[in-house]
Tab-separated table of C-alpha atoms in Angstrom:
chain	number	residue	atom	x	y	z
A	1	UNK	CA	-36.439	1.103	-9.444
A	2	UNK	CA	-34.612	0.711	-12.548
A	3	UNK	CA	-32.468	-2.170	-12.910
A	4	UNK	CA	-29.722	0.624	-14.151
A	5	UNK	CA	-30.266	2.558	-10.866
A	6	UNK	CA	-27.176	3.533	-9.112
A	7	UNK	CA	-26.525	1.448	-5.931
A	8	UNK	CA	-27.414	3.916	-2.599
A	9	UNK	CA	-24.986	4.420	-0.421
A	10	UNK	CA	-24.479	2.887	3.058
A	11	UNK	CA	-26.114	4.611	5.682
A	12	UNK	CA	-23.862	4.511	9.427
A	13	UNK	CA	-26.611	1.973	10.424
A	14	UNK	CA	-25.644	-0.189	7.304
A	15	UNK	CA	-21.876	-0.031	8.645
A	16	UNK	CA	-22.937	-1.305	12.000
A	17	UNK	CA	-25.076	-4.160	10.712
A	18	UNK	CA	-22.445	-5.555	8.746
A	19	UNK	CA	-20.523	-6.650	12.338
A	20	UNK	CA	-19.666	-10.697	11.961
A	21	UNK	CA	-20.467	-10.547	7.839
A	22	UNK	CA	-18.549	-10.149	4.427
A	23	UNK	CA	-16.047	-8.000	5.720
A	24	UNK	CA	-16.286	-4.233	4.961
A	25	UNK	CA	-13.928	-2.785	2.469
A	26	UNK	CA	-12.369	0.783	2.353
A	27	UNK	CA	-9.544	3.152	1.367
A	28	UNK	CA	-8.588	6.463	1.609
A	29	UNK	CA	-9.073	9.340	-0.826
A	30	UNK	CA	-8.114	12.953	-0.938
A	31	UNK	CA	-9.864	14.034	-4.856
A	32	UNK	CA	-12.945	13.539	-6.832
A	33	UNK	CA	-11.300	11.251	-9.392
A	34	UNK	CA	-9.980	8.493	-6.911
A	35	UNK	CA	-12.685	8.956	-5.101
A	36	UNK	CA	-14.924	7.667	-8.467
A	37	UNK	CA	-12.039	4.989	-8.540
A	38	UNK	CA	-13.474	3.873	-5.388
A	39	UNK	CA	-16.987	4.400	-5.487
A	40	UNK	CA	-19.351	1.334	-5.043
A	41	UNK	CA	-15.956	-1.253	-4.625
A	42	UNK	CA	-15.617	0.327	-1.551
A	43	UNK	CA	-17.989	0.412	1.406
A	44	UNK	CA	-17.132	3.545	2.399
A	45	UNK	CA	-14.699	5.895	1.911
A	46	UNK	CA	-12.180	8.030	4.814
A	47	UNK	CA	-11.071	11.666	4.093
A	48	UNK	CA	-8.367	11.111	5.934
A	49	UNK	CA	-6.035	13.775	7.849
A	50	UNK	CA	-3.468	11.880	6.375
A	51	UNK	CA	-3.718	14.052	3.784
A	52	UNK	CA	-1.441	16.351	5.034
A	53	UNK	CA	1.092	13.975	4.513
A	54	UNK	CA	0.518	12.550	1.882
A	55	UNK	CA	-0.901	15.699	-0.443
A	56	UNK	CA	0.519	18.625	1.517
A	57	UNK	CA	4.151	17.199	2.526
A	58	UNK	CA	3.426	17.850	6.165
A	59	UNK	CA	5.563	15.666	8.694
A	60	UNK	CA	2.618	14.100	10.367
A	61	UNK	CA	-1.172	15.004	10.468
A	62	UNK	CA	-1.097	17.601	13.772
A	63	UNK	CA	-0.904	20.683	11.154
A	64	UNK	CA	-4.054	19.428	9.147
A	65	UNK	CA	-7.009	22.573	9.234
A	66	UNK	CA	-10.524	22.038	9.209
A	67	UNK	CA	-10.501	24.015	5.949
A	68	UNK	CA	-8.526	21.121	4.219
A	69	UNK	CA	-10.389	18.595	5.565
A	70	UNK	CA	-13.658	20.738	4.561
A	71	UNK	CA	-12.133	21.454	0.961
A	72	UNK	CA	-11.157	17.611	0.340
A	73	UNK	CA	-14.588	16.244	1.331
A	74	UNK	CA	-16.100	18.513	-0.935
A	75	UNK	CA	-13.525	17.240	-3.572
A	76	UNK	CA	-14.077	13.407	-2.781
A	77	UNK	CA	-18.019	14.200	-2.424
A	78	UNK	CA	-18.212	14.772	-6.067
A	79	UNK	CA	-16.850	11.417	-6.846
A	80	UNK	CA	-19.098	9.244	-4.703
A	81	UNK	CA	-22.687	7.950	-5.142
A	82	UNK	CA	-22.632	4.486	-4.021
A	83	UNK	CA	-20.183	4.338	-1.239
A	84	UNK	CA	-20.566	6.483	1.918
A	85	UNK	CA	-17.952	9.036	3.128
A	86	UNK	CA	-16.344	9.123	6.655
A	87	UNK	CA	-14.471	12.888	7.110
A	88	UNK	CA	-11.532	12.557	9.994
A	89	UNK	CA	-11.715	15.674	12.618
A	90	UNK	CA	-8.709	17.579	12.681
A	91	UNK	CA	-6.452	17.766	15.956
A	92	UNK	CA	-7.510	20.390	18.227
A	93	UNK	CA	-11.292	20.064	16.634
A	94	UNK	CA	-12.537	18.061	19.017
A	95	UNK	CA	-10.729	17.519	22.365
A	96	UNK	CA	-11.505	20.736	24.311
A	97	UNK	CA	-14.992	19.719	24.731
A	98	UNK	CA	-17.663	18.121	23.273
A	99	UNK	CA	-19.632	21.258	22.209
A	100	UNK	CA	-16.744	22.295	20.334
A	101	UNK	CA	-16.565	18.558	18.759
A	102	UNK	CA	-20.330	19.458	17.821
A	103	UNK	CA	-19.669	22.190	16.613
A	104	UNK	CA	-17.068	21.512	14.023
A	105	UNK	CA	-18.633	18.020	13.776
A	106	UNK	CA	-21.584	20.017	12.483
A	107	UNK	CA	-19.803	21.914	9.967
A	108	UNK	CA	-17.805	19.234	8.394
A	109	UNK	CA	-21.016	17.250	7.652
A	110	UNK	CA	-22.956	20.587	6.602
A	111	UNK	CA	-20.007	21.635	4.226
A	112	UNK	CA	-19.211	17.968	3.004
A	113	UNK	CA	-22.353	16.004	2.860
A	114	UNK	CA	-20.640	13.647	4.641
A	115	UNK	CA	-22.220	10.736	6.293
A	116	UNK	CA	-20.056	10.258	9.133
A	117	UNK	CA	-17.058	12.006	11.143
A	118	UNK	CA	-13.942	9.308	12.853
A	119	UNK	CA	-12.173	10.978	15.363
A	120	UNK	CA	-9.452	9.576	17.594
A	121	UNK	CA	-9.573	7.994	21.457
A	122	UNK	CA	-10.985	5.239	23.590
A	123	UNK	CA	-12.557	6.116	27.440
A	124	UNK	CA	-11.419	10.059	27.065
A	125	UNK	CA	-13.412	10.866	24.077
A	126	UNK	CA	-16.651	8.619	25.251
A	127	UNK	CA	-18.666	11.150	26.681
A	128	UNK	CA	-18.051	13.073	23.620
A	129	UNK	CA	-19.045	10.282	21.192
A	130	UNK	CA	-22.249	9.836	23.133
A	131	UNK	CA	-22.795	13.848	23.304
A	132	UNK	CA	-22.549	13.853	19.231
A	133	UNK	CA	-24.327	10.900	18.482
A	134	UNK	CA	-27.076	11.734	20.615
A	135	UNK	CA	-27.275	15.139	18.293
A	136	UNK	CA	-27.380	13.487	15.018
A	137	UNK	CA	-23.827	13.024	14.505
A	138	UNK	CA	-22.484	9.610	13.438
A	139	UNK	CA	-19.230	8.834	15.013
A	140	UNK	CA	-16.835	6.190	13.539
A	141	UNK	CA	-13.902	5.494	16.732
A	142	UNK	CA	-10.464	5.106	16.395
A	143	UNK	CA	-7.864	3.253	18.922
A	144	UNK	CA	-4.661	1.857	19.217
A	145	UNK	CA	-1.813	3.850	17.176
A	146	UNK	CA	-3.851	7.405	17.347
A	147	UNK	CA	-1.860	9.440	14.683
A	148	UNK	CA	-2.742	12.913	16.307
A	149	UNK	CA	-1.253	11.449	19.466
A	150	UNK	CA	2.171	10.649	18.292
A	151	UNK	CA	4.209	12.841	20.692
A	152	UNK	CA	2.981	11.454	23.666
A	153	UNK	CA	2.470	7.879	22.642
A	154	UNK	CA	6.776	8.167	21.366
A	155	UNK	CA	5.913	7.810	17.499
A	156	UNK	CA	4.216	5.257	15.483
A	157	UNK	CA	4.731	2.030	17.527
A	158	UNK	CA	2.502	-0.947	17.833
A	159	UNK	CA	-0.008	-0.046	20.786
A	160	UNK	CA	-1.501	-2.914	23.353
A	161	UNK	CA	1.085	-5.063	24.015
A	162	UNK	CA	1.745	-6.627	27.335
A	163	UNK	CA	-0.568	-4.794	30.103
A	164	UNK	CA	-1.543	-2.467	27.654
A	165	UNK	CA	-3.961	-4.527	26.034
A	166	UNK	CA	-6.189	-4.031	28.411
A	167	UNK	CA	-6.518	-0.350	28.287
A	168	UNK	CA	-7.035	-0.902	24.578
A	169	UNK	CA	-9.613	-3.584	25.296
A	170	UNK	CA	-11.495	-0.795	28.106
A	171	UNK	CA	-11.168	1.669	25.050
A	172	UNK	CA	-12.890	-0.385	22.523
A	173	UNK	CA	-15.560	-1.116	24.424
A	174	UNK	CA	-16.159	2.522	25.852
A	175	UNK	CA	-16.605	3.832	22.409
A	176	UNK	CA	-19.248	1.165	21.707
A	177	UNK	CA	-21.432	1.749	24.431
A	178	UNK	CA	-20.791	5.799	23.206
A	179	UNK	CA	-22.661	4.723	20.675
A	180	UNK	CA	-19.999	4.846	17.545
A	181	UNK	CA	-20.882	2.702	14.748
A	182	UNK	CA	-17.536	1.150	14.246
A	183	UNK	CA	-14.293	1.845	15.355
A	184	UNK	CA	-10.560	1.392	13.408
A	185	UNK	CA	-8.058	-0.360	15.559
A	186	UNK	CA	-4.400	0.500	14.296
A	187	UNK	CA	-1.087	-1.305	14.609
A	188	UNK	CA	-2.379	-3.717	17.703
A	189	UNK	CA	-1.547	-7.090	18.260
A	190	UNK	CA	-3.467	-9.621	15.942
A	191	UNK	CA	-4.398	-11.886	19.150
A	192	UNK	CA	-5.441	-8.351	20.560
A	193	UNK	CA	-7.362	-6.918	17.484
A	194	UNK	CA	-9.338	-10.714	17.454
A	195	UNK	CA	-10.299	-10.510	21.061
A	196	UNK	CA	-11.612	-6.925	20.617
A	197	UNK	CA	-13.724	-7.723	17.557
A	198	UNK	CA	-15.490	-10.347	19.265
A	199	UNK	CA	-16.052	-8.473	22.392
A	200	UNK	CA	-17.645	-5.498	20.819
A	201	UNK	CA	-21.036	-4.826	19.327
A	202	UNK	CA	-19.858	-2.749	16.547
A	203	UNK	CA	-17.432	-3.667	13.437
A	204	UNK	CA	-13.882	-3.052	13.997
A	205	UNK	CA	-11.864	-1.523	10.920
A	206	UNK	CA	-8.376	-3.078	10.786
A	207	UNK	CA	-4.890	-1.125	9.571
A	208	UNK	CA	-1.859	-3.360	10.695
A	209	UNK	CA	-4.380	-5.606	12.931
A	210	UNK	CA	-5.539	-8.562	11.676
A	211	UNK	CA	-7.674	-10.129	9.012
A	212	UNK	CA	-9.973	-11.257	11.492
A	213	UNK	CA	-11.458	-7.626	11.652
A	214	UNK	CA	-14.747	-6.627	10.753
A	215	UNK	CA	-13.108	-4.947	7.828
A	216	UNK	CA	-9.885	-3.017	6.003
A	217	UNK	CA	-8.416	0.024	5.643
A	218	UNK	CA	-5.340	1.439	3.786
A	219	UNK	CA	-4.046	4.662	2.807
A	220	UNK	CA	-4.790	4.504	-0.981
A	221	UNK	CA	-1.209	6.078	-2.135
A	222	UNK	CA	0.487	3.507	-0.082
A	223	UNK	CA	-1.447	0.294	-1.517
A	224	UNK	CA	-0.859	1.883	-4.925
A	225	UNK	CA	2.986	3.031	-4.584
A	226	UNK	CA	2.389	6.831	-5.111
A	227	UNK	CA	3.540	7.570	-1.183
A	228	UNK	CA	7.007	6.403	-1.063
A	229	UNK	CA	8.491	8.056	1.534
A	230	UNK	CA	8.033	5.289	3.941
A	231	UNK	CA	5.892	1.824	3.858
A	232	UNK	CA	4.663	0.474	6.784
A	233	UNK	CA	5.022	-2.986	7.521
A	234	UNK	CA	1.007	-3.302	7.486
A	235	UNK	CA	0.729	-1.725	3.931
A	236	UNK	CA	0.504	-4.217	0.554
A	237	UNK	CA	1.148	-2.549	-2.207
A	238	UNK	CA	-0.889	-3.348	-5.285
A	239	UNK	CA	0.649	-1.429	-7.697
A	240	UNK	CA	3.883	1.023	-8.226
A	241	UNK	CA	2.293	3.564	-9.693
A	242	UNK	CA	5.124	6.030	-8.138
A	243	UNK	CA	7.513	3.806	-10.065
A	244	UNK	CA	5.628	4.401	-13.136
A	245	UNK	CA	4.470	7.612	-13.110
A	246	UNK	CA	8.555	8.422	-12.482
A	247	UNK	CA	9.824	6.857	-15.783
A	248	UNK	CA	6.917	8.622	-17.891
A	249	UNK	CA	7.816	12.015	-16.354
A	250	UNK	CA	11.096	11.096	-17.075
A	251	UNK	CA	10.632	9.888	-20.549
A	252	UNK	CA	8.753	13.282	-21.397
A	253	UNK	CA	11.680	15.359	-20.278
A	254	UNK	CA	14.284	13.781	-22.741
A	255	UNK	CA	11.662	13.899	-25.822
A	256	UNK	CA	11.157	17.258	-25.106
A	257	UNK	CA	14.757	18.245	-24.936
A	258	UNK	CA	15.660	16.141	-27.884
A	259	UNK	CA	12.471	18.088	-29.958
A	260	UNK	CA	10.482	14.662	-30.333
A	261	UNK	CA	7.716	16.195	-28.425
A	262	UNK	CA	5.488	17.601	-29.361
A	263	UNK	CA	5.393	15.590	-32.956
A	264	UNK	CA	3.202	16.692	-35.776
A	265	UNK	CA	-0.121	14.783	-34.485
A	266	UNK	CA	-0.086	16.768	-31.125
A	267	UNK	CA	0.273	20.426	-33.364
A	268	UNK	CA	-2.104	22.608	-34.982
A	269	UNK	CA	-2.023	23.316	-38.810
A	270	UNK	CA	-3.043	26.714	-40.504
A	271	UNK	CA	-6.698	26.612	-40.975
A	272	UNK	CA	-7.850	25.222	-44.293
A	273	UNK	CA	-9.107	28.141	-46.764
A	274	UNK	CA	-12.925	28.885	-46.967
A	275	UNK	CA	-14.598	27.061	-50.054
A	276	UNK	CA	-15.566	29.388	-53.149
A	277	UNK	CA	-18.957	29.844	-53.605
């Protein structure tokens, strides 16, 4: 192999054998050129459903399609080469049974080239982890703060305190024996989110857990201050690109009414006469 060769991608199996090591990194991304941002810094990449939040301006993710989570894998496909993709299942893909969770499970890899789906739930959604992976369908879990459960869980409140860690701690460990390769605990208790990383086989993926998790995860607009319309207390932001991207928008609209822009080096001269022969 060529010591220029492009690094290959993680496989799901990869993912898994990374449990206990250098923690896994990833982000979210939504188009092909954050998606090369990312590639080969991060281990693997989510098409999230927060998309429709954060791209389409819908109030939470329950109005997300298959078709936009089909049409931004294939956008975020073409930017990766060394890190592997993870496509999130819509709500209402999955839940009604497990052959309809194949089913669209199937397409989204067929249509995406992705490597992996990640939907959400713990003991409900075992049997259909196990029916998918079973079929050739890696499955990445997701507990705690389920986004696409938000009306019955009363909004986006920390999950597993009190009792309730022990439902989360049942749910962690269902989806391992399913046979998922890793599973994302959001907004739970550090203590929690420690205890459930070293009970399980498989890596957990931390958002508002705790740094003791087998890895990270953060919606990309939020770490970079381009989604401003609310910050979680989990989210660091690592740049204010909003801020920024504000005052140059801003800074365009008075040149342009003031005539500054465009200035002679961004306009077109008459072409030059032909030479005589």
């Amino acid at each position: 192999m060529s010591a220029t060769a492009p690094k290959r991608a993680p496989m799901p199996d990869d993912i898994r054998a990374r449990k206990g090591g250098v923690p896994l990194v990833s982000l979210t991304a939504y188009t092909t050129p954050m998606a090369e941002l990312m590639d080969g810094v991060c281990d693997f990449v989510l098409v999230g459903d927060s998309v429709g939040m954060v791209l389409h301006g819908l109030p939470s993710t329950l109005g997300v399609t298959m078709e936009m989570m089909i049409l931004h894998g294939q956008a975020v496909a073409r930017g990766l080469h060394s890190s592997m993709m993870v496509v999130d299942m819509p709500f209402g893909s999955y839940e009604q049974s497990r052959e309809l969770a194949f089913a669209n499970a199937a397409r989204i890899m067929a249509e995406t080239g992705a490597g992996a789906v990640k939907l959400e739930g713990g003991v409900e959604m075992a049997d259909t982890i196990a029916f998918l992976v079973v079929r050739g369908i890696p499955v990445m879990a997701h507990i705690g703060l389920t986004p696409q459960s938000i009306n019955t869980l009363g909004g986006y409140k920390v999950q597993g305190r009190g009792d309730a860690g022990e439902q989360l701690l049942a749910d962690a460990q269902a989806v391992s024996d399913a046979g998922a390769f890793a599973v994302v605990l959001e907004k739970v208790p550090q203590n929690l989110a420690d205890d459930i990383t070293a009970r399980i086989a498989i890596p957990t993926i931390g958002i508002g857990a705790s740094a003791g998790c087998d890895g990270q995860i953060l919606v990309v607009d939020d770490m970079l201050g381009l989604f401003t319309a609310f910050k979680a207390k989990f989210v660091k932001r690592y740049a204010h690109l909003g801020d920024d991207a504000r005052a140059a928008v801003s800074a365009y609209a008075d040149e342009v009414r003031a005539r500054k822009f465009p200035a002679v080096e961004h306009v077109f001269g008459d072409a030059a006469p032909e030479a005589k022969s």
